[in-house]
Amino acid sequence: MTQFIFSRNATGAAWILALQALLMFFALPSHAVPTIDEPAPPLKGTLFDGTPFDLNDYKGKVVMVNFFSSFCKICALEIGNVENYYEEFKSKGLEVIALSIDRPDDKERAARMAKNYNLPGGMVSDLIESGFEKKYPTPTCYVFDRKGVLRAKYTGAKQPQFYRDVITPLLKE
């Protein structure tokens, strides 16, 4: 009988420890999901060309942070739209940061894709500081206004209408 009571208590103690560990896991800080109408979370790293960047330094500009993958067919279809819009509105204060979620082994492939489309980009795996998730369905973009406040989040291929409806009004502010 003593053995049974000990086993039952040990099992109960194990459950309590497991529950405590689970609660501690969920209490640990994780990457925040940027929230609409809130200031931009931290985002610092190095672009493919070696230039350091800090999202905080882009205040005064409208910034689209675009998460992509070099293996994503939708990304390949939309990247020309991103490039065209960026080239047209860069002089009006638009900045794009294209961040690849590819594995570090695929950095060269991701860098080639960003370079082919004249987009400043880097690797999520190379970020020094990030308040964003490490993985997203691709493409996913975040659009920040000139004050550094998140104004839009969009997952999927962005058509020209997206830029006209979401980004162009911010550029006029």
PDB file of C-alpha atoms in Angstrom:
ATOM      1  CA  MET A   1       0.000   0.000   0.000  1.00  0.00           C
ATOM      2  CA  THR A   2       2.805   2.414   0.808  1.00  0.00           C
ATOM      3  CA  GLN A   3       4.343   1.720  -2.587  1.00  0.00           C
ATOM      4  CA  PHE A   4       1.070   2.533  -4.324  1.00  0.00           C
ATOM      5  CA  ILE A   5       0.598   5.795  -2.409  1.00  0.00           C
ATOM      6  CA  PHE A   6       4.203   6.807  -3.181  1.00  0.00           C
ATOM      7  CA  SER A   7       3.712   6.064  -6.879  1.00  0.00           C
ATOM      8  CA  ARG A   8       0.462   7.956  -7.005  1.00  0.00           C
ATOM      9  CA  ASN A   9       2.026  10.943  -5.229  1.00  0.00           C
ATOM     10  CA  ALA A  10       5.087  10.771  -7.493  1.00  0.00           C
ATOM     11  CA  THR A  11       2.838  10.741 -10.535  1.00  0.00           C
ATOM     12  CA  GLY A  12       0.896  13.704  -9.138  1.00  0.00           C
ATOM     13  CA  ALA A  13       4.134  15.560  -8.440  1.00  0.00           C
ATOM     14  CA  ALA A  14       5.322  14.830 -11.980  1.00  0.00           C
ATOM     15  CA  TRP A  15       2.076  16.263 -13.365  1.00  0.00           C
ATOM     16  CA  ILE A  16       2.454  19.374 -11.223  1.00  0.00           C
ATOM     17  CA  LEU A  17       6.054  19.839 -12.402  1.00  0.00           C
ATOM     18  CA  ALA A  18       5.012  19.317 -16.017  1.00  0.00           C
ATOM     19  CA  LEU A  19       2.190  21.844 -15.633  1.00  0.00           C
ATOM     20  CA  GLN A  20       4.562  24.371 -14.037  1.00  0.00           C
ATOM     21  CA  ALA A  21       7.079  23.892 -16.863  1.00  0.00           C
ATOM     22  CA  LEU A  22       4.317  24.366 -19.437  1.00  0.00           C
ATOM     23  CA  LEU A  23       3.120  27.564 -17.751  1.00  0.00           C
ATOM     24  CA  MET A  24       6.686  28.879 -17.587  1.00  0.00           C
ATOM     25  CA  PHE A  25       7.139  28.096 -21.297  1.00  0.00           C
ATOM     26  CA  PHE A  26       4.121  30.193 -22.211  1.00  0.00           C
ATOM     27  CA  ALA A  27       5.244  32.985 -19.882  1.00  0.00           C
ATOM     28  CA  LEU A  28       8.653  33.264 -21.581  1.00  0.00           C
ATOM     29  CA  PRO A  29       9.014  36.295 -23.811  1.00  0.00           C
ATOM     30  CA  SER A  30       8.588  35.464 -27.460  1.00  0.00           C
ATOM     31  CA  HIS A  31       8.652  37.490 -30.623  1.00  0.00           C
ATOM     32  CA  ALA A  32       5.779  39.900 -30.556  1.00  0.00           C
ATOM     33  CA  VAL A  33       3.415  40.001 -33.432  1.00  0.00           C
ATOM     34  CA  PRO A  34       3.392  43.596 -34.672  1.00  0.00           C
ATOM     35  CA  THR A  35       0.007  45.199 -34.082  1.00  0.00           C
ATOM     36  CA  ILE A  36      -1.815  47.630 -36.361  1.00  0.00           C
ATOM     37  CA  ASP A  37      -1.674  51.240 -35.081  1.00  0.00           C
ATOM     38  CA  GLU A  38       1.244  50.412 -32.760  1.00  0.00           C
ATOM     39  CA  PRO A  39       4.869  51.544 -33.150  1.00  0.00           C
ATOM     40  CA  ALA A  40       7.210  49.317 -35.124  1.00  0.00           C
ATOM     41  CA  PRO A  41       8.935  46.604 -33.128  1.00  0.00           C
ATOM     42  CA  PRO A  42      12.735  46.477 -33.205  1.00  0.00           C
ATOM     43  CA  LEU A  43      14.307  45.281 -36.434  1.00  0.00           C
ATOM     44  CA  LYS A  44      18.071  45.476 -36.887  1.00  0.00           C
ATOM     45  CA  GLY A  45      20.440  43.593 -39.105  1.00  0.00           C
ATOM     46  CA  THR A  46      22.651  43.701 -42.138  1.00  0.00           C
ATOM     47  CA  LEU A  47      21.515  43.826 -45.741  1.00  0.00           C
ATOM     48  CA  PHE A  48      22.932  41.456 -48.345  1.00  0.00           C
ATOM     49  CA  ASP A  49      25.324  44.181 -49.513  1.00  0.00           C
ATOM     50  CA  GLY A  50      26.783  44.509 -45.988  1.00  0.00           C
ATOM     51  CA  THR A  51      24.945  47.729 -45.094  1.00  0.00           C
ATOM     52  CA  PRO A  52      23.628  47.722 -41.521  1.00  0.00           C
ATOM     53  CA  PHE A  53      20.009  48.770 -41.048  1.00  0.00           C
ATOM     54  CA  ASP A  54      17.725  49.650 -38.159  1.00  0.00           C
ATOM     55  CA  LEU A  55      14.002  50.056 -38.852  1.00  0.00           C
ATOM     56  CA  ASN A  56      13.954  52.840 -36.281  1.00  0.00           C
ATOM     57  CA  ASP A  57      16.266  54.902 -38.545  1.00  0.00           C
ATOM     58  CA  TYR A  58      13.627  54.954 -41.313  1.00  0.00           C
ATOM     59  CA  LYS A  59      11.279  57.353 -39.514  1.00  0.00           C
ATOM     60  CA  GLY A  60      10.158  60.010 -41.951  1.00  0.00           C
ATOM     61  CA  LYS A  61       9.757  57.372 -44.674  1.00  0.00           C
ATOM     62  CA  VAL A  62       7.043  54.859 -45.474  1.00  0.00           C
ATOM     63  CA  VAL A  63       8.538  51.389 -45.060  1.00  0.00           C
ATOM     64  CA  MET A  64       7.387  48.056 -46.393  1.00  0.00           C
ATOM     65  CA  VAL A  65       9.042  45.106 -44.653  1.00  0.00           C
ATOM     66  CA  ASN A  66       8.447  42.183 -46.994  1.00  0.00           C
ATOM     67  CA  PHE A  67       9.143  38.619 -45.830  1.00  0.00           C
ATOM     68  CA  PHE A  68       9.826  36.312 -48.771  1.00  0.00           C
ATOM     69  CA  SER A  69      11.373  33.001 -49.688  1.00  0.00           C
ATOM     70  CA  SER A  70      13.476  32.361 -52.759  1.00  0.00           C
ATOM     71  CA  PHE A  71      11.570  29.074 -53.199  1.00  0.00           C
ATOM     72  CA  CYS A  72       8.112  30.698 -53.007  1.00  0.00           C
ATOM     73  CA  LYS A  73       6.335  30.769 -56.373  1.00  0.00           C
ATOM     74  CA  ILE A  74       3.962  33.517 -55.253  1.00  0.00           C
ATOM     75  CA  CYS A  75       6.960  35.612 -54.134  1.00  0.00           C
ATOM     76  CA  ALA A  76       8.514  35.161 -57.564  1.00  0.00           C
ATOM     77  CA  LEU A  77       5.273  36.323 -59.204  1.00  0.00           C
ATOM     78  CA  GLU A  78       4.860  39.423 -57.048  1.00  0.00           C
ATOM     79  CA  ILE A  79       8.459  40.613 -56.705  1.00  0.00           C
ATOM     80  CA  GLY A  80       8.280  42.483 -59.998  1.00  0.00           C
ATOM     81  CA  ASN A  81       5.323  44.484 -58.628  1.00  0.00           C
ATOM     82  CA  VAL A  82       7.332  45.285 -55.493  1.00  0.00           C
ATOM     83  CA  GLU A  83      10.290  46.424 -57.589  1.00  0.00           C
ATOM     84  CA  ASN A  84       8.170  48.556 -59.944  1.00  0.00           C
ATOM     85  CA  TYR A  85       6.385  50.315 -57.116  1.00  0.00           C
ATOM     86  CA  TYR A  86       9.607  50.824 -55.159  1.00  0.00           C
ATOM     87  CA  GLU A  87      11.386  52.330 -58.167  1.00  0.00           C
ATOM     88  CA  GLU A  88       8.456  54.642 -58.877  1.00  0.00           C
ATOM     89  CA  PHE A  89       7.971  55.897 -55.310  1.00  0.00           C
ATOM     90  CA  LYS A  90      11.433  55.679 -53.740  1.00  0.00           C
ATOM     91  CA  SER A  91      11.982  59.378 -54.420  1.00  0.00           C
ATOM     92  CA  LYS A  92       8.738  60.150 -52.553  1.00  0.00           C
ATOM     93  CA  GLY A  93       9.940  58.464 -49.360  1.00  0.00           C
ATOM     94  CA  LEU A  94       9.236  54.757 -49.839  1.00  0.00           C
ATOM     95  CA  GLU A  95      11.681  52.195 -48.491  1.00  0.00           C
ATOM     96  CA  VAL A  96      11.516  48.429 -48.873  1.00  0.00           C
ATOM     97  CA  ILE A  97      13.319  45.871 -46.748  1.00  0.00           C
ATOM     98  CA  ALA A  98      12.991  42.394 -48.254  1.00  0.00           C
ATOM     99  CA  LEU A  99      13.761  39.739 -45.644  1.00  0.00           C
ATOM    100  CA  SER A 100      14.278  36.143 -46.676  1.00  0.00           C
ATOM    101  CA  ILE A 101      13.083  33.419 -44.342  1.00  0.00           C
ATOM    102  CA  ASP A 102      15.204  30.878 -46.252  1.00  0.00           C
ATOM    103  CA  ARG A 103      17.694  28.652 -44.470  1.00  0.00           C
ATOM    104  CA  PRO A 104      21.155  30.180 -44.054  1.00  0.00           C
ATOM    105  CA  ASP A 105      22.420  27.651 -46.638  1.00  0.00           C
ATOM    106  CA  ASP A 106      20.222  29.381 -49.234  1.00  0.00           C
ATOM    107  CA  LYS A 107      21.499  32.903 -48.512  1.00  0.00           C
ATOM    108  CA  GLU A 108      23.209  33.215 -51.905  1.00  0.00           C
ATOM    109  CA  ARG A 109      20.004  32.281 -53.726  1.00  0.00           C
ATOM    110  CA  ALA A 110      17.934  34.762 -51.674  1.00  0.00           C
ATOM    111  CA  ALA A 111      20.546  37.517 -52.165  1.00  0.00           C
ATOM    112  CA  ARG A 112      20.536  36.921 -55.918  1.00  0.00           C
ATOM    113  CA  MET A 113      16.740  37.232 -56.020  1.00  0.00           C
ATOM    114  CA  ALA A 114      16.761  40.550 -54.110  1.00  0.00           C
ATOM    115  CA  LYS A 115      19.634  41.882 -56.234  1.00  0.00           C
ATOM    116  CA  ASN A 116      17.964  40.904 -59.520  1.00  0.00           C
ATOM    117  CA  TYR A 117      15.006  43.052 -58.522  1.00  0.00           C
ATOM    118  CA  ASN A 118      17.036  45.944 -57.058  1.00  0.00           C
ATOM    119  CA  LEU A 119      15.532  45.484 -53.605  1.00  0.00           C
ATOM    120  CA  PRO A 120      17.438  46.056 -50.374  1.00  0.00           C
ATOM    121  CA  GLY A 121      17.236  42.799 -48.492  1.00  0.00           C
ATOM    122  CA  GLY A 122      18.708  40.476 -45.942  1.00  0.00           C
ATOM    123  CA  MET A 123      18.173  37.227 -44.100  1.00  0.00           C
ATOM    124  CA  VAL A 124      15.911  36.766 -41.085  1.00  0.00           C
ATOM    125  CA  SER A 125      18.589  34.403 -39.740  1.00  0.00           C
ATOM    126  CA  ASP A 126      21.113  37.294 -39.797  1.00  0.00           C
ATOM    127  CA  LEU A 127      18.987  39.769 -37.846  1.00  0.00           C
ATOM    128  CA  ILE A 128      20.642  41.195 -34.744  1.00  0.00           C
ATOM    129  CA  GLU A 129      17.356  42.198 -33.125  1.00  0.00           C
ATOM    130  CA  SER A 130      13.802  41.457 -34.175  1.00  0.00           C
ATOM    131  CA  GLY A 131      10.354  41.943 -32.717  1.00  0.00           C
ATOM    132  CA  PHE A 132       8.932  39.988 -35.643  1.00  0.00           C
ATOM    133  CA  GLU A 133       8.353  36.264 -35.949  1.00  0.00           C
ATOM    134  CA  LYS A 134      11.139  34.232 -37.544  1.00  0.00           C
ATOM    135  CA  LYS A 135       8.829  32.475 -40.009  1.00  0.00           C
ATOM    136  CA  TYR A 136       5.874  33.684 -41.996  1.00  0.00           C
ATOM    137  CA  PRO A 137       3.770  32.352 -44.810  1.00  0.00           C
ATOM    138  CA  THR A 138       5.394  34.031 -47.773  1.00  0.00           C
ATOM    139  CA  PRO A 139       5.009  36.628 -48.956  1.00  0.00           C
ATOM    140  CA  THR A 140       3.949  38.608 -45.876  1.00  0.00           C
ATOM    141  CA  CYS A 141       4.469  42.341 -45.610  1.00  0.00           C
ATOM    142  CA  TYR A 142       4.152  45.018 -42.976  1.00  0.00           C
ATOM    143  CA  VAL A 143       3.692  48.665 -43.933  1.00  0.00           C
ATOM    144  CA  PHE A 144       4.805  51.427 -41.558  1.00  0.00           C
ATOM    145  CA  ASP A 145       3.925  55.101 -41.914  1.00  0.00           C
ATOM    146  CA  ARG A 146       6.369  57.993 -41.686  1.00  0.00           C
ATOM    147  CA  LYS A 147       6.068  58.023 -37.877  1.00  0.00           C
ATOM    148  CA  GLY A 148       7.029  54.345 -37.645  1.00  0.00           C
ATOM    149  CA  VAL A 149       3.512  53.124 -36.848  1.00  0.00           C
ATOM    150  CA  LEU A 150       2.239  49.886 -38.372  1.00  0.00           C
ATOM    151  CA  ARG A 151      -0.601  50.674 -40.768  1.00  0.00           C
ATOM    152  CA  ALA A 152      -1.070  47.404 -42.661  1.00  0.00           C
ATOM    153  CA  LYS A 153      -0.187  43.724 -42.665  1.00  0.00           C
ATOM    154  CA  TYR A 154      -0.803  41.627 -45.744  1.00  0.00           C
ATOM    155  CA  THR A 155      -0.126  37.982 -46.519  1.00  0.00           C
ATOM    156  CA  GLY A 156      -0.139  36.830 -50.119  1.00  0.00           C
ATOM    157  CA  ALA A 157       0.783  38.287 -53.484  1.00  0.00           C
ATOM    158  CA  LYS A 158       0.350  42.038 -53.570  1.00  0.00           C
ATOM    159  CA  GLN A 159      -1.263  43.319 -56.736  1.00  0.00           C
ATOM    160  CA  PRO A 160      -0.890  46.932 -57.958  1.00  0.00           C
ATOM    161  CA  GLN A 161      -4.237  47.777 -56.289  1.00  0.00           C
ATOM    162  CA  PHE A 162      -2.679  47.015 -52.881  1.00  0.00           C
ATOM    163  CA  TYR A 163      -0.003  49.634 -53.409  1.00  0.00           C
ATOM    164  CA  ARG A 164      -2.502  52.239 -54.630  1.00  0.00           C
ATOM    165  CA  ASP A 165      -4.928  51.617 -51.751  1.00  0.00           C
ATOM    166  CA  VAL A 166      -2.501  51.079 -48.877  1.00  0.00           C
ATOM    167  CA  ILE A 167       0.892  52.665 -49.535  1.00  0.00           C
ATOM    168  CA  THR A 168       0.187  55.608 -51.861  1.00  0.00           C
ATOM    169  CA  PRO A 169      -2.037  57.401 -49.280  1.00  0.00           C
ATOM    170  CA  LEU A 170       0.730  57.043 -46.660  1.00  0.00           C
ATOM    171  CA  LEU A 171       3.237  58.592 -49.037  1.00  0.00           C
ATOM    172  CA  LYS A 172       0.989  61.660 -49.344  1.00  0.00           C
ATOM    173  CA  GLU A 173       0.974  62.261 -45.570  1.00  0.00           C
TER     174      GLU A 173
END
